[in-house]
Amino acid sequence: MSSADAVARETAWLTGYNAADGLPALPAALGGPFDVVQAYLPRTPAQRRTQLYVLRRQVREERTAHVRRMARHLFELRIIWPASSQTGSSEDPQQALDGAVELVLQRVGGLMLDKTHGGRFLSAAENPPEITVDFADPEPGLRDRADLRCTVTYWADDAEING
C-alpha cells in the first residue's frame, strides 16, 4: 500500500457493490444515482450528467510511535448534479441531489462493524468521527440552468508503517 494510491483505493470502495452487504450502489450502471464516479477531475467534465469525483485535499503523516507513522487522508467527494428536470421543477433536482448525498453518506459510513472500506484503510470517517457535506448555493445553478454542487469531506487513516 502506498499513500499515492489512496484516491484509487477510495474510488474502488465507492464504485464497488455487493448486494449482500446492504450498502447502496453509487454508479448508475449498478443502479445508483451517478453517471460518473471516478478518481480525480477530468480536464472537461461531462455535461448534464450526475457526477462524483474523488479528490484528496490533504495528507498528513503522523508519527504514532518512535519508529511508526501513519498517513491520514482528507478526502473530498465533489458532486456535480444537473439543475434541470423533465418537469421543469427547480425543486426536483435539489431533492434528487439530497437523495444521492444520502446514498453517498451510507456508502462512506461503511459496514456496521467494518469501517476500513473493505480493508483499504485502517479506518475511514472515524478519526475524527465525522463526515461533512457542504452544499453550494443552488440559486446560480438554477438560474443559469447549470449544475448544483456539493462536497463531502472526511478523513481516512492508512495502516501504520515503520519509518
Short mmCIF file of C-alpha atoms in Angstrom, two decimals:
data_model
loop_
_atom_site.label_atom_id
_atom_site.label_comp_id
_atom_site.label_asym_id
_atom_site.label_seq_id
_atom_site.Cartn_x
_atom_site.Cartn_y
_atom_site.Cartn_z
CA MET A 1 0.00 0.00 0.00
CA SER A 2 1.21 3.46 -0.87
CA SER A 3 -0.04 6.88 0.09
CA ALA A 4 -0.05 7.69 -3.63
CA ASP A 5 -2.85 5.19 -4.39
CA ALA A 6 -5.23 6.38 -1.66
CA VAL A 7 -7.59 8.08 -4.14
CA ALA A 8 -7.71 4.94 -6.29
CA ARG A 9 -8.46 2.78 -3.23
CA GLU A 10 -11.29 5.06 -2.10
CA THR A 11 -12.71 5.20 -5.61
CA ALA A 12 -12.71 1.39 -5.70
CA TRP A 13 -14.76 1.37 -2.49
CA LEU A 14 -17.25 3.90 -3.84
CA THR A 15 -17.68 2.12 -7.18
CA GLY A 16 -17.92 -1.35 -5.69
CA TYR A 17 -21.18 -3.07 -4.95
CA ASN A 18 -22.22 -6.23 -3.16
CA ALA A 19 -25.98 -6.64 -2.76
CA ALA A 20 -25.43 -8.86 0.28
CA ASP A 21 -23.75 -6.16 2.39
CA GLY A 22 -26.74 -3.78 2.33
CA LEU A 23 -24.77 -0.73 1.20
CA PRO A 24 -26.12 1.20 -1.78
CA ALA A 25 -24.56 1.22 -5.23
CA LEU A 26 -23.41 4.63 -6.45
CA PRO A 27 -22.67 4.09 -10.18
CA ALA A 28 -25.74 4.26 -12.45
CA ALA A 29 -24.57 1.07 -14.18
CA LEU A 30 -25.22 -0.74 -10.86
CA GLY A 31 -28.49 1.06 -10.10
CA GLY A 32 -27.03 4.08 -8.30
CA PRO A 33 -27.60 7.78 -8.98
CA PHE A 34 -24.25 8.75 -10.56
CA ASP A 35 -23.44 8.55 -14.27
CA VAL A 36 -19.78 9.22 -13.45
CA VAL A 37 -17.86 8.04 -10.37
CA GLN A 38 -14.12 8.45 -10.83
CA ALA A 39 -10.84 9.41 -9.24
CA TYR A 40 -9.69 12.96 -9.92
CA LEU A 41 -11.25 15.71 -12.00
CA PRO A 42 -11.10 15.43 -15.77
CA ARG A 43 -9.99 18.37 -17.87
CA THR A 44 -13.52 18.70 -19.27
CA PRO A 45 -16.25 17.26 -17.03
CA ALA A 46 -19.28 15.67 -18.65
CA GLN A 47 -22.25 17.90 -19.41
CA ARG A 48 -25.72 17.21 -17.99
CA ARG A 49 -24.50 14.15 -16.10
CA THR A 50 -24.65 13.27 -12.43
CA GLN A 51 -21.02 13.16 -11.35
CA LEU A 52 -18.97 12.23 -8.29
CA TYR A 53 -15.21 12.84 -8.28
CA VAL A 54 -12.86 11.56 -5.57
CA LEU A 55 -10.12 14.03 -4.62
CA ARG A 56 -7.55 14.09 -1.86
CA ARG A 57 -7.39 17.57 -0.35
CA GLN A 58 -4.73 16.87 2.25
CA VAL A 59 -2.41 14.17 3.52
CA ARG A 60 -0.79 14.21 6.94
CA GLU A 61 1.90 11.88 8.12
CA GLU A 62 1.59 11.43 11.84
CA ARG A 63 4.19 9.76 13.96
CA THR A 64 2.36 7.25 16.14
CA ALA A 65 5.42 5.90 17.94
CA HIS A 66 9.19 6.33 17.79
CA VAL A 67 9.51 4.30 14.58
CA ARG A 68 5.89 4.16 13.40
CA ARG A 69 3.99 6.61 11.24
CA MET A 70 0.56 6.75 9.65
CA ALA A 71 -0.76 8.69 6.67
CA ARG A 72 -4.11 10.43 7.15
CA HIS A 73 -6.00 11.48 4.03
CA LEU A 74 -8.64 14.18 3.80
CA PHE A 75 -10.95 13.08 1.00
CA GLU A 76 -13.28 15.39 -0.87
CA LEU A 77 -16.06 13.92 -2.93
CA ARG A 78 -17.08 16.60 -5.40
CA ILE A 79 -20.64 16.12 -6.59
CA ILE A 80 -21.97 17.86 -9.70
CA TRP A 81 -25.71 17.46 -10.32
CA PRO A 82 -27.70 18.85 -13.29
CA ALA A 83 -30.07 21.60 -12.16
CA SER A 84 -32.69 20.74 -14.74
CA SER A 85 -35.57 18.29 -14.62
CA GLN A 86 -38.02 16.91 -17.15
CA THR A 87 -40.90 18.50 -15.23
CA GLY A 88 -39.31 21.95 -15.25
CA SER A 89 -39.35 22.00 -11.45
CA SER A 90 -36.39 23.54 -9.67
CA GLU A 91 -37.21 21.62 -6.51
CA ASP A 92 -36.94 18.17 -8.12
CA PRO A 93 -33.20 18.25 -8.88
CA GLN A 94 -32.46 19.66 -5.42
CA GLN A 95 -34.40 16.79 -3.84
CA ALA A 96 -32.69 14.27 -6.14
CA LEU A 97 -29.30 15.63 -5.05
CA ASP A 98 -30.31 15.23 -1.40
CA GLY A 99 -31.27 11.62 -2.10
CA ALA A 100 -27.95 10.93 -3.84
CA VAL A 101 -25.99 12.51 -0.96
CA GLU A 102 -27.83 10.22 1.47
CA LEU A 103 -26.62 7.19 -0.50
CA VAL A 104 -23.06 8.56 -0.52
CA LEU A 105 -23.20 9.02 3.27
CA GLN A 106 -24.35 5.42 3.70
CA ARG A 107 -21.55 4.15 1.45
CA VAL A 108 -18.86 6.26 3.15
CA GLY A 109 -20.18 5.24 6.59
CA GLY A 110 -19.40 1.67 5.66
CA LEU A 111 -20.46 -1.58 7.18
CA MET A 112 -21.77 -1.92 10.73
CA LEU A 113 -18.59 -3.36 12.25
CA ASP A 114 -16.08 -2.64 9.48
CA LYS A 115 -15.04 0.95 8.90
CA THR A 116 -11.99 0.02 6.80
CA HIS A 117 -13.73 0.35 3.43
CA GLY A 118 -13.15 -3.29 2.69
CA GLY A 119 -9.65 -3.37 4.18
CA ARG A 120 -8.44 -0.47 2.05
CA PHE A 121 -7.72 1.72 5.12
CA LEU A 122 -7.21 1.34 8.84
CA SER A 123 -10.42 3.36 9.19
CA ALA A 124 -12.45 5.85 7.19
CA ALA A 125 -14.73 8.63 8.50
CA GLU A 126 -13.85 7.56 12.06
CA ASN A 127 -10.94 9.78 13.14
CA PRO A 128 -12.40 12.35 13.63
CA PRO A 129 -15.76 10.59 13.58
CA GLU A 130 -17.48 12.94 11.18
CA ILE A 131 -18.45 13.42 7.57
CA THR A 132 -19.15 16.98 6.40
CA VAL A 133 -21.42 17.88 3.48
CA ASP A 134 -21.25 21.43 2.15
CA PHE A 135 -23.91 22.46 -0.36
CA ALA A 136 -23.22 25.38 -2.69
CA ASP A 137 -25.94 28.00 -3.04
CA PRO A 138 -28.36 26.49 -5.59
CA GLU A 139 -29.59 29.83 -6.96
CA PRO A 140 -26.83 30.42 -9.57
CA GLY A 141 -27.11 26.87 -10.89
CA LEU A 142 -30.89 27.04 -11.11
CA ARG A 143 -30.86 30.49 -12.70
CA ASP A 144 -28.27 29.53 -15.32
CA ARG A 145 -29.70 26.04 -15.89
CA ALA A 146 -26.30 24.72 -14.99
CA ASP A 147 -25.38 22.45 -12.10
CA LEU A 148 -25.96 22.06 -8.40
CA ARG A 149 -22.81 21.30 -6.45
CA CYS A 150 -21.78 19.96 -3.09
CA THR A 151 -18.74 18.45 -1.43
CA VAL A 152 -18.48 15.61 1.04
CA THR A 153 -15.32 15.56 3.19
CA TYR A 154 -13.94 13.02 5.65
CA TRP A 155 -10.63 11.60 6.85
CA ALA A 156 -9.24 8.11 6.28
CA ASP A 157 -6.32 6.62 8.19
CA ASP A 158 -3.85 4.35 6.44
CA ALA A 159 -2.16 1.40 8.07
CA GLU A 160 0.86 2.28 10.18
CA ILE A 161 4.27 1.74 8.65
CA ASN A 162 7.81 1.68 10.02
CA GLY A 163 9.86 4.71 9.21
#
